[in-house]
Amino acid sequence: GAVVSQHPSWVICKSGTSVKIECRSLDFQATTMFWYRQFPKQSLMLMATSNEGSKATYEQGVEKDKFLINHASLTLSTLTVTSAHPEDSSFYICSARRVPTSYEQYFGPGTRLTVT
Amino acid sequence: AQTVTQSQPEMSVQEAETVTLSCTYDTSESDYYLFWYKQPPSRQMILVIRQEAYKQQNATENRFSVNFQKAAKSFSLKISDSQLGDAAMYFCAYRSAISAGNQFYFGTGTSLTVIP
């Protein structure tokens, strides 16, 4: 199967600090990774799409300076929430795609971020 | 942009009975994919079933089947012989097969309760 992991699964940070979330494809190379945000009892909202070795493409309304995405290798993408505030508290999910033309996305288990 | 609508925020079904979850979508494209994802309390997104738009035959996966009506832009999920483990949020999703980026568009979800 295609497994995607996220680390950490749960993080609490203080307001004003930065936190990094890792997304790894464990048994395949991911040319494209996606980052989603999900509020309680709501749907997944796409934040950005990242391709290995290039800059991420952010969705409208997502602050690229606040949510830094780095897709440094074919198995790792990171999301850094900079100067976090309580309103950034949410569930963040990543997904990965093997090849650009693949219809399938493999989802990570998510990371719950709580900003106090 | 494509939109995906799930008009049933909550549904319930008796164990061993059958339930149908509704999904409609709006698109001007002719080639695309449709998916149903399950999100249990663990928050891990699990692919339940997918449908290629060019296929007229409805997809089936064991107890899960879809009723794909392309002209009506409808894509409902039928769960037969419901089990307690089927309780979860169910998201309908659309993905273009032709446009660049190929992001997923998710519906707002249906929370399914299975009554013992």
Short mmCIF file of C-alpha atoms in Angstrom, two decimals, chain A residues 34 36 38-39 42-44 46 59 91 93 97 100-105 107-109 112, chain B residues 33 35 37 39 42-45 47 50 52 89 91 95 101-104 106-109:
data_model
loop_
_atom_site.label_atom_id
_atom_site.label_comp_id
_atom_site.label_asym_id
_atom_site.label_seq_id
_atom_site.Cartn_x
_atom_site.Cartn_y
_atom_site.Cartn_z
CA PHE A 34 -1.26 18.69 -0.63
CA TYR A 36 -5.47 20.70 4.01
CA GLN A 38 -10.09 20.97 8.71
CA PHE A 39 -12.14 22.67 11.38
CA GLN A 42 -16.30 20.72 8.60
CA SER A 43 -14.86 19.66 5.33
CA LEU A 44 -11.26 19.67 4.21
CA LEU A 46 -7.09 22.86 0.51
CA GLU A 59 -5.05 28.74 -2.47
CA PHE A 91 -6.54 19.86 12.24
CA ILE A 93 -3.96 16.94 6.95
CA ARG A 97 0.32 11.70 -5.02
CA PRO A 100 1.25 13.95 -11.57
CA THR A 101 -1.31 12.08 -13.63
CA SER A 102 -2.45 9.79 -10.86
CA TYR A 103 -6.01 10.22 -9.70
CA GLU A 104 -5.23 8.84 -6.30
CA GLN A 105 -4.22 10.76 -3.21
CA PHE A 107 -3.82 10.88 3.12
CA GLY A 108 -1.80 11.22 6.27
CA PRO A 109 -3.43 10.72 9.67
CA ARG A 112 -4.00 18.51 15.65
CA TYR B 33 -13.16 11.28 -11.14
CA PHE B 35 -14.70 9.59 -4.84
CA TYR B 37 -13.99 9.02 1.48
CA GLN B 39 -13.31 9.74 7.99
CA SER B 42 -9.45 8.75 14.19
CA ARG B 43 -9.65 11.43 11.44
CA GLN B 44 -7.73 9.24 8.97
CA MET B 45 -9.21 9.68 5.52
CA LEU B 47 -10.95 5.83 0.32
CA ARG B 50 -14.09 5.83 -6.81
CA GLU B 52 -14.34 7.35 -13.47
CA MET B 89 -18.07 11.21 8.35
CA PHE B 91 -17.06 13.02 2.12
CA ARG B 95 -11.20 15.62 -9.21
CA GLY B 101 -3.24 20.93 -10.59
CA ASN B 102 -5.89 18.25 -10.32
CA GLN B 103 -6.93 19.20 -6.84
CA PHE B 104 -9.73 17.49 -4.98
CA PHE B 106 -14.70 18.00 -1.19
CA GLY B 107 -18.29 18.22 -0.13
CA THR B 108 -19.24 19.32 3.36
CA GLY B 109 -19.67 15.77 4.56
#
